CSV table of C-alpha atoms in Angstrom, one decimal:
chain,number,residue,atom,x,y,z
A,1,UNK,CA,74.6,58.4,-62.3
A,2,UNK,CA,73.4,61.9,-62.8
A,3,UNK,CA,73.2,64.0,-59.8
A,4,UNK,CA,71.2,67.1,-59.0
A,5,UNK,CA,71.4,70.5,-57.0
A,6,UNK,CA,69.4,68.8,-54.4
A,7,UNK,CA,71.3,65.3,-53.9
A,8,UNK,CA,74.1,64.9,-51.1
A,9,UNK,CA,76.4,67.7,-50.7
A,10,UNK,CA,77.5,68.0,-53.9
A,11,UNK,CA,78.3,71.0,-55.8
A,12,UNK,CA,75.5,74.4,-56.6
A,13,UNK,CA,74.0,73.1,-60.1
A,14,UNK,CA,72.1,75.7,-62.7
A,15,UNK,CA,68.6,76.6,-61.4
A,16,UNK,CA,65.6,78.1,-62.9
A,17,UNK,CA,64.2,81.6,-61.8
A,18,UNK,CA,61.1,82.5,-60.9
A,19,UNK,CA,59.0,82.7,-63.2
A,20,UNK,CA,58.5,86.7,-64.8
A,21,UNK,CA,55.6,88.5,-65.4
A,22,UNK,CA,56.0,88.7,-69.2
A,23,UNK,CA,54.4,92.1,-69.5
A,24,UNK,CA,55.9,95.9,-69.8
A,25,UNK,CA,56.9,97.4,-66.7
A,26,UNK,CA,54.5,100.1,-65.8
A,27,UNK,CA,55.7,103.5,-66.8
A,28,UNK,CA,55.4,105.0,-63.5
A,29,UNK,CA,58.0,102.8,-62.3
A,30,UNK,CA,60.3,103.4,-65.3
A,31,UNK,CA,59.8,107.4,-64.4
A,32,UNK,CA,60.9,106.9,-61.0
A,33,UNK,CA,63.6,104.7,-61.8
A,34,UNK,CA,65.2,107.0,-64.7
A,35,UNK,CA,64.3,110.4,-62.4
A,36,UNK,CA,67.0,108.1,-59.8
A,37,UNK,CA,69.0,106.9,-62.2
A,38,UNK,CA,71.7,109.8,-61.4
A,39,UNK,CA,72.2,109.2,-58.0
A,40,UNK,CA,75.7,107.6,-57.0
A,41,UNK,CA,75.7,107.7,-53.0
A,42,UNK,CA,73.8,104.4,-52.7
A,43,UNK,CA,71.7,103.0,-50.1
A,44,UNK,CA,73.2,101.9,-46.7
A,45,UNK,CA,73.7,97.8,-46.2
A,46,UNK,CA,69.9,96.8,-45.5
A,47,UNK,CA,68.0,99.5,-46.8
A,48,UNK,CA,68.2,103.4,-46.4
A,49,UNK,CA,65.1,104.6,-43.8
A,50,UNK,CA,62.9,105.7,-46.9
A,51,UNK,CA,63.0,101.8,-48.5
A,52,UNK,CA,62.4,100.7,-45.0
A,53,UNK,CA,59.6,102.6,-44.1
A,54,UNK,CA,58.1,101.7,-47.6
A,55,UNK,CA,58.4,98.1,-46.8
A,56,UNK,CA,57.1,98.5,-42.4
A,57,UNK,CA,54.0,99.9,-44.5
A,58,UNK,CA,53.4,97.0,-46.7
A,59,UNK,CA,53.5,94.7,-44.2
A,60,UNK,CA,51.4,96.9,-41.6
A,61,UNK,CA,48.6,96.9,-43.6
A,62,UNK,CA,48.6,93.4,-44.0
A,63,UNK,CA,48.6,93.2,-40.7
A,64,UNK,CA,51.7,92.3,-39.6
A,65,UNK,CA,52.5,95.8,-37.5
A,66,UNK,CA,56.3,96.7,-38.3
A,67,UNK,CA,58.9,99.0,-37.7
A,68,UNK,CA,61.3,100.0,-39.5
A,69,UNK,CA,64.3,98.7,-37.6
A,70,UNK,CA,63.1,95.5,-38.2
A,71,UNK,CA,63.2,95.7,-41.4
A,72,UNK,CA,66.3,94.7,-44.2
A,73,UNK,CA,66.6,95.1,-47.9
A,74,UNK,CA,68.9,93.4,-49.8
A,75,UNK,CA,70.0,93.0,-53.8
A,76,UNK,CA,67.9,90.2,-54.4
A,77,UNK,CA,66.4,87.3,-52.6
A,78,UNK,CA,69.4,85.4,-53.1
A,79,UNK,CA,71.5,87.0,-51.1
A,80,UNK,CA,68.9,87.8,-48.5
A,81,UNK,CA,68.7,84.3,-47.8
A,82,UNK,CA,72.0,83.1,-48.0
A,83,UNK,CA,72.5,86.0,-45.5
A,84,UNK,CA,69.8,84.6,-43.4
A,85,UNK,CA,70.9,80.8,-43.0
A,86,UNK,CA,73.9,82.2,-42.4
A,87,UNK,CA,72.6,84.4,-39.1
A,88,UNK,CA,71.0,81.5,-37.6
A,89,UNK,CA,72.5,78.4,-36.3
A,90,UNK,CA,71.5,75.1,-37.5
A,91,UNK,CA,70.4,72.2,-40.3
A,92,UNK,CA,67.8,73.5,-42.5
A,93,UNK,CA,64.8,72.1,-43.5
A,94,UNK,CA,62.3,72.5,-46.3
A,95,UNK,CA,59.7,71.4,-48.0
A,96,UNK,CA,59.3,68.9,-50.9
A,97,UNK,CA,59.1,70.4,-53.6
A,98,UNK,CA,60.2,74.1,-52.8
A,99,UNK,CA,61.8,76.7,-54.7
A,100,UNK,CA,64.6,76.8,-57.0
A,101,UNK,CA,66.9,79.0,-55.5
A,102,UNK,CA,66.4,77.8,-51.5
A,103,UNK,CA,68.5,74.7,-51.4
A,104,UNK,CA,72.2,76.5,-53.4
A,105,UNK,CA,71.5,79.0,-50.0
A,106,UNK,CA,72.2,76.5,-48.0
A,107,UNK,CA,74.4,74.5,-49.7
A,108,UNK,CA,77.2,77.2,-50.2
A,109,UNK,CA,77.1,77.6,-46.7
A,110,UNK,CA,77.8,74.5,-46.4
A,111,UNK,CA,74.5,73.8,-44.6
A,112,UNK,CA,72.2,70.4,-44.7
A,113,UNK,CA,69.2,70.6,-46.8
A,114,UNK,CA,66.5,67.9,-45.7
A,115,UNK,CA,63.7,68.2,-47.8
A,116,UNK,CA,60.4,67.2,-45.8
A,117,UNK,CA,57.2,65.7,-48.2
A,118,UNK,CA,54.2,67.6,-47.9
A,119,UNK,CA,50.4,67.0,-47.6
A,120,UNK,CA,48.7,65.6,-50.4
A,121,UNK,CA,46.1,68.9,-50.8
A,122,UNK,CA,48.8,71.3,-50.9
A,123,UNK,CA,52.4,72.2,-51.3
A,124,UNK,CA,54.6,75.3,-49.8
A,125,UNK,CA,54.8,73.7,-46.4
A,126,UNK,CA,55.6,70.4,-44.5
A,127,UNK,CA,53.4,67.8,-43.2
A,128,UNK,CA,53.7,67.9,-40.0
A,129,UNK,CA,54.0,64.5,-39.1
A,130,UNK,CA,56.7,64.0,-41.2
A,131,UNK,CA,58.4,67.1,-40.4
A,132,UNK,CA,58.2,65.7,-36.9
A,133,UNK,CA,60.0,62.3,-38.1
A,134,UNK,CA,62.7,63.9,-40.0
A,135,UNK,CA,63.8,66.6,-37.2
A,136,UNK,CA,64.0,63.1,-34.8
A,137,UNK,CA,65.9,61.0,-38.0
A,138,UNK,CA,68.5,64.3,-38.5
A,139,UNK,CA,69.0,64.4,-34.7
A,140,UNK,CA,69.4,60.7,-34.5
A,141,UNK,CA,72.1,61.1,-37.1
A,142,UNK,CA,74.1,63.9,-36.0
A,143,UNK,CA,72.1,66.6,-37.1
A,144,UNK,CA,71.2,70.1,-35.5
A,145,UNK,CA,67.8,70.7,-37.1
A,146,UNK,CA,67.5,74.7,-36.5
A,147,UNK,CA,65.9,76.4,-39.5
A,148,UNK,CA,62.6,75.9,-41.4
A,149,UNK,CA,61.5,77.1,-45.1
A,150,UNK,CA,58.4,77.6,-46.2
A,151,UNK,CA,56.0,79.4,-48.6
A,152,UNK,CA,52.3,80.3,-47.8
A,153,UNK,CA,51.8,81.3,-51.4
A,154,UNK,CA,53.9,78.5,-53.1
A,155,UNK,CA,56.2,78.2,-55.9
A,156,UNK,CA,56.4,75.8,-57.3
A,157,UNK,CA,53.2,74.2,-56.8
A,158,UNK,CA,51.0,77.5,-57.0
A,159,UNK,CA,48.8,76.2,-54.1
A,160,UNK,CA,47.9,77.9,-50.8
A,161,UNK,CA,47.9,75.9,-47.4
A,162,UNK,CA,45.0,75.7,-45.6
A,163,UNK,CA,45.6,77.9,-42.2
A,164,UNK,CA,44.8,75.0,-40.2
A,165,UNK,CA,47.8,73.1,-42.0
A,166,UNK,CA,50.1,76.1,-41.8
A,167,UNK,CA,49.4,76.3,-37.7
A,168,UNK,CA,49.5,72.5,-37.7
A,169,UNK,CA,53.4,73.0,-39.4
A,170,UNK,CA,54.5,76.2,-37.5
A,171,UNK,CA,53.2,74.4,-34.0
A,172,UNK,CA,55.2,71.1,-34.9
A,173,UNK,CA,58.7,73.7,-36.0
A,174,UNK,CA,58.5,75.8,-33.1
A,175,UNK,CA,57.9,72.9,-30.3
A,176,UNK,CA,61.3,71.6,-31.6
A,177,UNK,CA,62.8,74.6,-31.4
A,178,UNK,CA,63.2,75.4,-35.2
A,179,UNK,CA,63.4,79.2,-36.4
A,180,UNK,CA,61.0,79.9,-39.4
A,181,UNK,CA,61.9,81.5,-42.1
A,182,UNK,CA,58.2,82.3,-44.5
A,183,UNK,CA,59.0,83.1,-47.7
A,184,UNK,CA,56.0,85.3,-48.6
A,185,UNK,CA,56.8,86.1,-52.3
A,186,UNK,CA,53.9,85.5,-54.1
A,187,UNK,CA,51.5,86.6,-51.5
A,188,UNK,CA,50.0,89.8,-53.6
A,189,UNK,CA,49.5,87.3,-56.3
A,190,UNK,CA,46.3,85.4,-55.6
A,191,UNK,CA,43.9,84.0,-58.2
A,192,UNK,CA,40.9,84.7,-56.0
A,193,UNK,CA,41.7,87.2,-53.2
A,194,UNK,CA,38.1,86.9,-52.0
A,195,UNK,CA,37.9,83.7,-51.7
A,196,UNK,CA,41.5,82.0,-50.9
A,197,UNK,CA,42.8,82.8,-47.1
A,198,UNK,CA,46.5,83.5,-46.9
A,199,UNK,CA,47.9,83.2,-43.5
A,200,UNK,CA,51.3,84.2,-42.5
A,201,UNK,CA,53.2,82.1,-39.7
A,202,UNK,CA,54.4,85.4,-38.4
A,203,UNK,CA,50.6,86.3,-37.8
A,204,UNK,CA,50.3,82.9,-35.2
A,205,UNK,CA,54.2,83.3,-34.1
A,206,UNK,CA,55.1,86.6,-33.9
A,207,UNK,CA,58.4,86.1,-32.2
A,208,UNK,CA,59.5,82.9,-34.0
A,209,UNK,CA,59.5,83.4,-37.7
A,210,UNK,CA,61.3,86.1,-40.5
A,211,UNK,CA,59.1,86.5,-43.4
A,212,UNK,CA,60.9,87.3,-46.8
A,213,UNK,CA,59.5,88.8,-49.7
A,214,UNK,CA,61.3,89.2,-53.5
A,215,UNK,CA,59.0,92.3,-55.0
A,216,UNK,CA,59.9,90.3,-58.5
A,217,UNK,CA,56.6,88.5,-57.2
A,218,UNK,CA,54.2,91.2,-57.9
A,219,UNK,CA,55.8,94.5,-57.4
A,220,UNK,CA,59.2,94.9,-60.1
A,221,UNK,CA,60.8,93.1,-62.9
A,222,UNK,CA,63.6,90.9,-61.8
A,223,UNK,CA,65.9,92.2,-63.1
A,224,UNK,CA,65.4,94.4,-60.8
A,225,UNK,CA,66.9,92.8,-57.7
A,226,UNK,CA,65.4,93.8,-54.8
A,227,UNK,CA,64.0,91.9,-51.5
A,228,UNK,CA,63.0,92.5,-47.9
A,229,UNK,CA,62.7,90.8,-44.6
A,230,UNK,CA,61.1,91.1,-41.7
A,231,UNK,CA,62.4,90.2,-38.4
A,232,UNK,CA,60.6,89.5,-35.0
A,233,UNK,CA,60.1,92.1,-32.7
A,234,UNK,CA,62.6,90.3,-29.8
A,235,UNK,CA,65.6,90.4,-29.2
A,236,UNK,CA,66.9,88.0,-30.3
A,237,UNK,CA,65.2,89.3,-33.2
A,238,UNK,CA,67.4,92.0,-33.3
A,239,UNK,CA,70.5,90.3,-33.0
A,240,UNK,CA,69.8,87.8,-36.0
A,241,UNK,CA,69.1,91.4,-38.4
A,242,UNK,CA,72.5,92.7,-37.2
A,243,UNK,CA,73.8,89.1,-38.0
A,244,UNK,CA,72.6,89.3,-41.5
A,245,UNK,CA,73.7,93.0,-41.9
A,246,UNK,CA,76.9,91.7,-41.4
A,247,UNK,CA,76.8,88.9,-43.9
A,248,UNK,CA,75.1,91.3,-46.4
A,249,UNK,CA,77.9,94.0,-45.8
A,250,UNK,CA,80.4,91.2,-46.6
A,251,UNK,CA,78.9,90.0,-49.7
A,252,UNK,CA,77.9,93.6,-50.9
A,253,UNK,CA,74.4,92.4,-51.6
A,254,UNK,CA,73.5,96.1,-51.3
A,255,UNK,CA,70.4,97.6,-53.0
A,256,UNK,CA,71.9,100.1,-56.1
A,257,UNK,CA,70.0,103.7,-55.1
A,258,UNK,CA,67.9,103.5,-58.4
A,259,UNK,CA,66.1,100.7,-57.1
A,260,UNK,CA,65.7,101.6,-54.2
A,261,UNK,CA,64.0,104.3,-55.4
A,262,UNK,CA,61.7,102.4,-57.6
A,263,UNK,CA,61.1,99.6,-55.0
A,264,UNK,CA,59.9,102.4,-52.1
A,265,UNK,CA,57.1,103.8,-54.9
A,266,UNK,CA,55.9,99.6,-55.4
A,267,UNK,CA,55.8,98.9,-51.3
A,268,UNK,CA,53.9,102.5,-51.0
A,269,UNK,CA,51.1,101.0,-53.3
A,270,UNK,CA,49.7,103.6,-55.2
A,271,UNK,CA,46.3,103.0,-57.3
A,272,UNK,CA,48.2,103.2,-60.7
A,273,UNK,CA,50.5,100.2,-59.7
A,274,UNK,CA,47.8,98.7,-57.7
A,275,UNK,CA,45.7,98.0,-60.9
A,276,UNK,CA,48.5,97.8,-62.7
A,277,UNK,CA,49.3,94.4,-60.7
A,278,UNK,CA,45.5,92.9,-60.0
A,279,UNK,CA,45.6,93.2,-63.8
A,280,UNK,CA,48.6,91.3,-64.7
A,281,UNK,CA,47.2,88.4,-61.5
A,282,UNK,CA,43.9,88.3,-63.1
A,283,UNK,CA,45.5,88.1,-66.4
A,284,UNK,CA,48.1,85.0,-65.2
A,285,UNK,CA,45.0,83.5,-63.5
A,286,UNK,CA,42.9,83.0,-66.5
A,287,UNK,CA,46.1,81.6,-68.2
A,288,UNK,CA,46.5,79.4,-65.6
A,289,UNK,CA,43.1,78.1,-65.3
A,290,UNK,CA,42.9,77.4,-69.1
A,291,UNK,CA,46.7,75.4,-68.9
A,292,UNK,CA,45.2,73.2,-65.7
A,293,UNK,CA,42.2,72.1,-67.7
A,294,UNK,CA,44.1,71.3,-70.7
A,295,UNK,CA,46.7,69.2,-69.0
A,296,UNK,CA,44.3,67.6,-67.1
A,297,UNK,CA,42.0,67.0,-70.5
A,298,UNK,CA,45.0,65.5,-71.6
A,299,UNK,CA,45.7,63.0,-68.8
A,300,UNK,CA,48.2,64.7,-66.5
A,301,UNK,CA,47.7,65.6,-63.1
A,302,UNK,CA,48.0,68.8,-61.1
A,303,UNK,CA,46.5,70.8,-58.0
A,304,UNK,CA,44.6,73.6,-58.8
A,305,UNK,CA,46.7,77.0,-59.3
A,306,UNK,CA,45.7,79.4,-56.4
A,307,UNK,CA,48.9,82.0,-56.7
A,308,UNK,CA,51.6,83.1,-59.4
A,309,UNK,CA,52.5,83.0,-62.9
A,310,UNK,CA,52.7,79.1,-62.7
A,311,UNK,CA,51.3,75.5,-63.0
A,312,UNK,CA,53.3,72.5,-61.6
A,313,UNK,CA,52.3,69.1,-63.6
A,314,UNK,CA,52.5,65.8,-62.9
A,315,UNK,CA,53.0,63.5,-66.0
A,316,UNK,CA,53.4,60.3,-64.3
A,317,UNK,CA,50.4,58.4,-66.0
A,318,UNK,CA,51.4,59.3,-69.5
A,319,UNK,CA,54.6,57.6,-68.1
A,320,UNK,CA,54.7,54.5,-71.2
A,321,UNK,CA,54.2,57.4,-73.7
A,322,UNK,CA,56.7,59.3,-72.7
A,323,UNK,CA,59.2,56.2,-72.6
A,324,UNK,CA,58.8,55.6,-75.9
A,325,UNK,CA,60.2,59.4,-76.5
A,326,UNK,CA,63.1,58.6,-74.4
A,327,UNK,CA,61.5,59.9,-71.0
A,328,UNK,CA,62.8,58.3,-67.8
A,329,UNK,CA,63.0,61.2,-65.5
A,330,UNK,CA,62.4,64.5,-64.9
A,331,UNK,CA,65.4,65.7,-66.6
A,332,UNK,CA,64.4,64.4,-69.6
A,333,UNK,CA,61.2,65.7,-69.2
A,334,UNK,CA,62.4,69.2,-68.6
A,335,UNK,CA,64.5,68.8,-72.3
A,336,UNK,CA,61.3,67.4,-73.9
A,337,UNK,CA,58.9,69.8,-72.9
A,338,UNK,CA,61.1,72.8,-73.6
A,339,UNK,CA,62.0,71.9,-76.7
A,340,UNK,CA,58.3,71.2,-77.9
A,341,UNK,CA,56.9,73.7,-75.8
A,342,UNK,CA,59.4,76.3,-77.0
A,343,UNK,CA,59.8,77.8,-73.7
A,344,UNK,CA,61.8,76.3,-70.4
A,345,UNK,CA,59.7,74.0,-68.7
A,346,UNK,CA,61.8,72.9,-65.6
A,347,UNK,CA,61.7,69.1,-64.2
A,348,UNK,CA,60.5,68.9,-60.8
A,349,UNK,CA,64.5,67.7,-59.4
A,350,UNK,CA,65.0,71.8,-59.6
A,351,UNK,CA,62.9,72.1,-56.7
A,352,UNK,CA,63.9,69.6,-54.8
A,353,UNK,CA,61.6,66.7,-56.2
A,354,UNK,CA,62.7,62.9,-56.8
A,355,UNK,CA,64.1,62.8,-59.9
A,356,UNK,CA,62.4,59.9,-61.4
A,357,UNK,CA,58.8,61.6,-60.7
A,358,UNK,CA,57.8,63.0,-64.0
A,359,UNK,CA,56.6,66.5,-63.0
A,360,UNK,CA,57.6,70.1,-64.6
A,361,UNK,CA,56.8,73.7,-63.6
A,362,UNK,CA,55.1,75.5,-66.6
A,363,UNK,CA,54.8,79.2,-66.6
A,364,UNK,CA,51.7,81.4,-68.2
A,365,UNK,CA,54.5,84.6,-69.2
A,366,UNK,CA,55.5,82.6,-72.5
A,367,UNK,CA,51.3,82.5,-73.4
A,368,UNK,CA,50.7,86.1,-73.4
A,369,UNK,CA,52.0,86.9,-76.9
A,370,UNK,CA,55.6,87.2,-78.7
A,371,UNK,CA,56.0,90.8,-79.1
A,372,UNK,CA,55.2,94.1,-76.0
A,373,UNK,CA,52.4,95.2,-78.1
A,374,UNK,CA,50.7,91.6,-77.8
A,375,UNK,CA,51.6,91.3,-74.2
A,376,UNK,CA,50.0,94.9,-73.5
A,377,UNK,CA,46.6,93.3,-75.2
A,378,UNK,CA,46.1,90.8,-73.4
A,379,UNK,CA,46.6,92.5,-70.0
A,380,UNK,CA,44.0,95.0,-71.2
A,381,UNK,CA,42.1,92.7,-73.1
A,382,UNK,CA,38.6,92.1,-71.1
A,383,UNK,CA,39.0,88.2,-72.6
A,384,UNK,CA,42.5,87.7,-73.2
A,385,UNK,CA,41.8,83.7,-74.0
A,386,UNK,CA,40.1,85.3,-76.8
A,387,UNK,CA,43.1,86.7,-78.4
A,388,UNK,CA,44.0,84.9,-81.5
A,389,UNK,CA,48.0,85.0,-80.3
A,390,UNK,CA,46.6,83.4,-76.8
A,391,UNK,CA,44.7,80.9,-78.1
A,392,UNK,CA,47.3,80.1,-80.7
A,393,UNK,CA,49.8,79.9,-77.7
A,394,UNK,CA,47.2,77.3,-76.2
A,395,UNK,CA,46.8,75.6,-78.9
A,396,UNK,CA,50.5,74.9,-80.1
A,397,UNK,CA,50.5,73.8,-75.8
A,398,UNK,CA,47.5,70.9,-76.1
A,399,UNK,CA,48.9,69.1,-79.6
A,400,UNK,CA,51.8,68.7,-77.6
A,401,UNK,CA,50.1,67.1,-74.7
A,402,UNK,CA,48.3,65.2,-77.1
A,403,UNK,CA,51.4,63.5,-78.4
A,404,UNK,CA,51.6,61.6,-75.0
A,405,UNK,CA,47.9,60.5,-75.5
């Protein structure tokens, strides 16, 4: 039997990244990263004081007050969380589905992964009744239940929890005694900023949760690795940064000085990169809106994208159709759609879902045109749907949802 990364213990398994923007990095970014490019002293492990600052702002004016000593920077988000399971004690939990790149984390540390279902309107967080039943089921086992994962602004479901769901979750974590970890990457991404209400855990429990943020979410390519994370203003706070310092120092996950450079201009926000991104996330969210109408024209199901570059779908009741094209599982899904899709579609077992449920992430980058020029028109274009290459992208999309008809 096929396994995946998410079954047992079993070995780290390929997974897909987050999906990328699709559209030329803004030149003021390339200006401060070449003007950088010459420097070889490199930033200190976490995050030289500039970087850190940058970051204490970002989060300040979202209104979560920090300093800058309770802030760290690392090469990547990978490596920021492996470093963070790994400065806490503990089982970790998380929901089902989550991100790609949480359960490996936990898994080279040799860490259990429990993945916790959540609530039917929503993904990004746990129900909390069942987070509740799993915590007593791990303990029952064996288990030391001591970390929680979650996203406010979800990949891969592209939904925001309600904050009465979120408090519900946190409330349910913390009263067992379970450290939250709020992975807050695709907060600056929302369809409708005025009307969707994002609310970070570390806004209700200040001095129980570490919110992480990868700036590939809506400040810098990723290939440009950089991500910060904010601790709690405690102690104990304190100890569990200096904790994953010293992971990060051991693993050399260290920000290259370039980057650094590049990444304290994104966290300062100024109004060029600022339009620059609500551009690009109203662009993503037209794309997105037109993908969940014609999937769900065409028969599948999916929630209604709220956040990112990304639409997860539910192909369970074109289930016989798919059969007869050799379709049992999501794996096989994940090889269909690609390959009629022309672009990596991956099954829902990547993130943590049962692999026999038909479902697959589909990302709006591969809809935005073929070539820079393209991709530069239809982030400028006042109706980028209009665009022949769009609607052609669309297009080429529904014939092959109508195959499953």
């Amino acid at each position: 039997m096929r396994r995946t990364e998410t079954e047992g213990h079993g070995p780290v398994r390929y997974g897909p990244p987050a999906p990328e923007p699709g559209l030329p990095v803004p030149a003021e970014l390339s200006e401060v990263l070449a003007a950088a490019a010459g420097r070889a002293e490199g930033e200190p492990p976490g995050g030289g004081p500039l970087l850190r600052e940058a970051a204490s702002g970002y989060w300040s004016r979202r209104g979560l007050h920090t300093r800058a000593d309770q802030v760290v920077a690392a090469a990547g988000p990978q490596p920021l969380l492996f470093a963070l399971i790994g400065a806490h004690d503990g089982d970790v939990l998380m929901p089902r589905p989550c991100p790609a790149w949480w359960t490996p984390q936990a898994r080279l540390l040799g860490r259990p992964a429990y993945h916790v279902p959540t609530p039917a309107e929503c993904g990004g967080v746990p129900d909390p009744y069942a987070l509740l039943e799993t915590v007593r089921r791990v303990r029952a086992e064996g288990g030391r239940p001591g970390l929680l994962l979650l996203s406010v602004a979800d990949d891969p479901t592209a939904t925001v929890p309600p904050p009465e769901t979120v408090h519900e979750a946190c409330e349910a974590a913390i009263g067992e005694g379970l450290h939250i970890i709020s992975d807050e990457t695709w907060r600056d991404t929302l369809h409708r900023p005025a009307g969707t209400v994002l609310l970070s855990p570390a806004e209700m429990c200040p001095d129980d949760v570490t919110v992480v943020t990868d700036l590939a979410g809506g400040f810098l390519p990723s290939s440009w690795p950089v991500a910060v994370a904010r601790f709690p203003a405690t102690a104990r706070g304190a100890a569990h940064r200096a904790r994953t310092l010293d992971v990060l120092t051991a693993i050399g996950a260290l920000v290259a000085e370039p980057l650094a450079a590049a990444a304290t201009r994104a966290l300062d926000e100024p109004a060029p990169l600022t339009a620059h991104r609500e551009h690009a996330v109203a662009l993503h969210a037209a794309v997105a809106g037109a993908l969940h109408r014609a999937v769900l024209a065409r028969g599948a199901l999916s929630r209604p994208p709220q956040v990112g570059r990304h639409l997860y779908v539910d192909l369970g009741p074109l289930r016989p159709r798919l059969a007869e094209n050799g379709v049992a599982d999501s794996m096989e899904l994940e090889e269909y759609l690609t390959a009629r899709l022309g672009a990596p579609a991956p099954g829902g077992h990547r993130f943590g879902d049962e692999l026999g449920a038909l479902r697959a992430r589909l990302a709006t980058a591969p809809l935005l045109g073929e070539t820079p020029q393209q991709r530069q028109e239809s982030l400028t274009s006042p109706a980028p749907l209009e665009l022949p290459h769009v609607a052609a992208a669309l297009n080429m999309l529904e014939r092959a949802f109508d195959e499953l008809r």
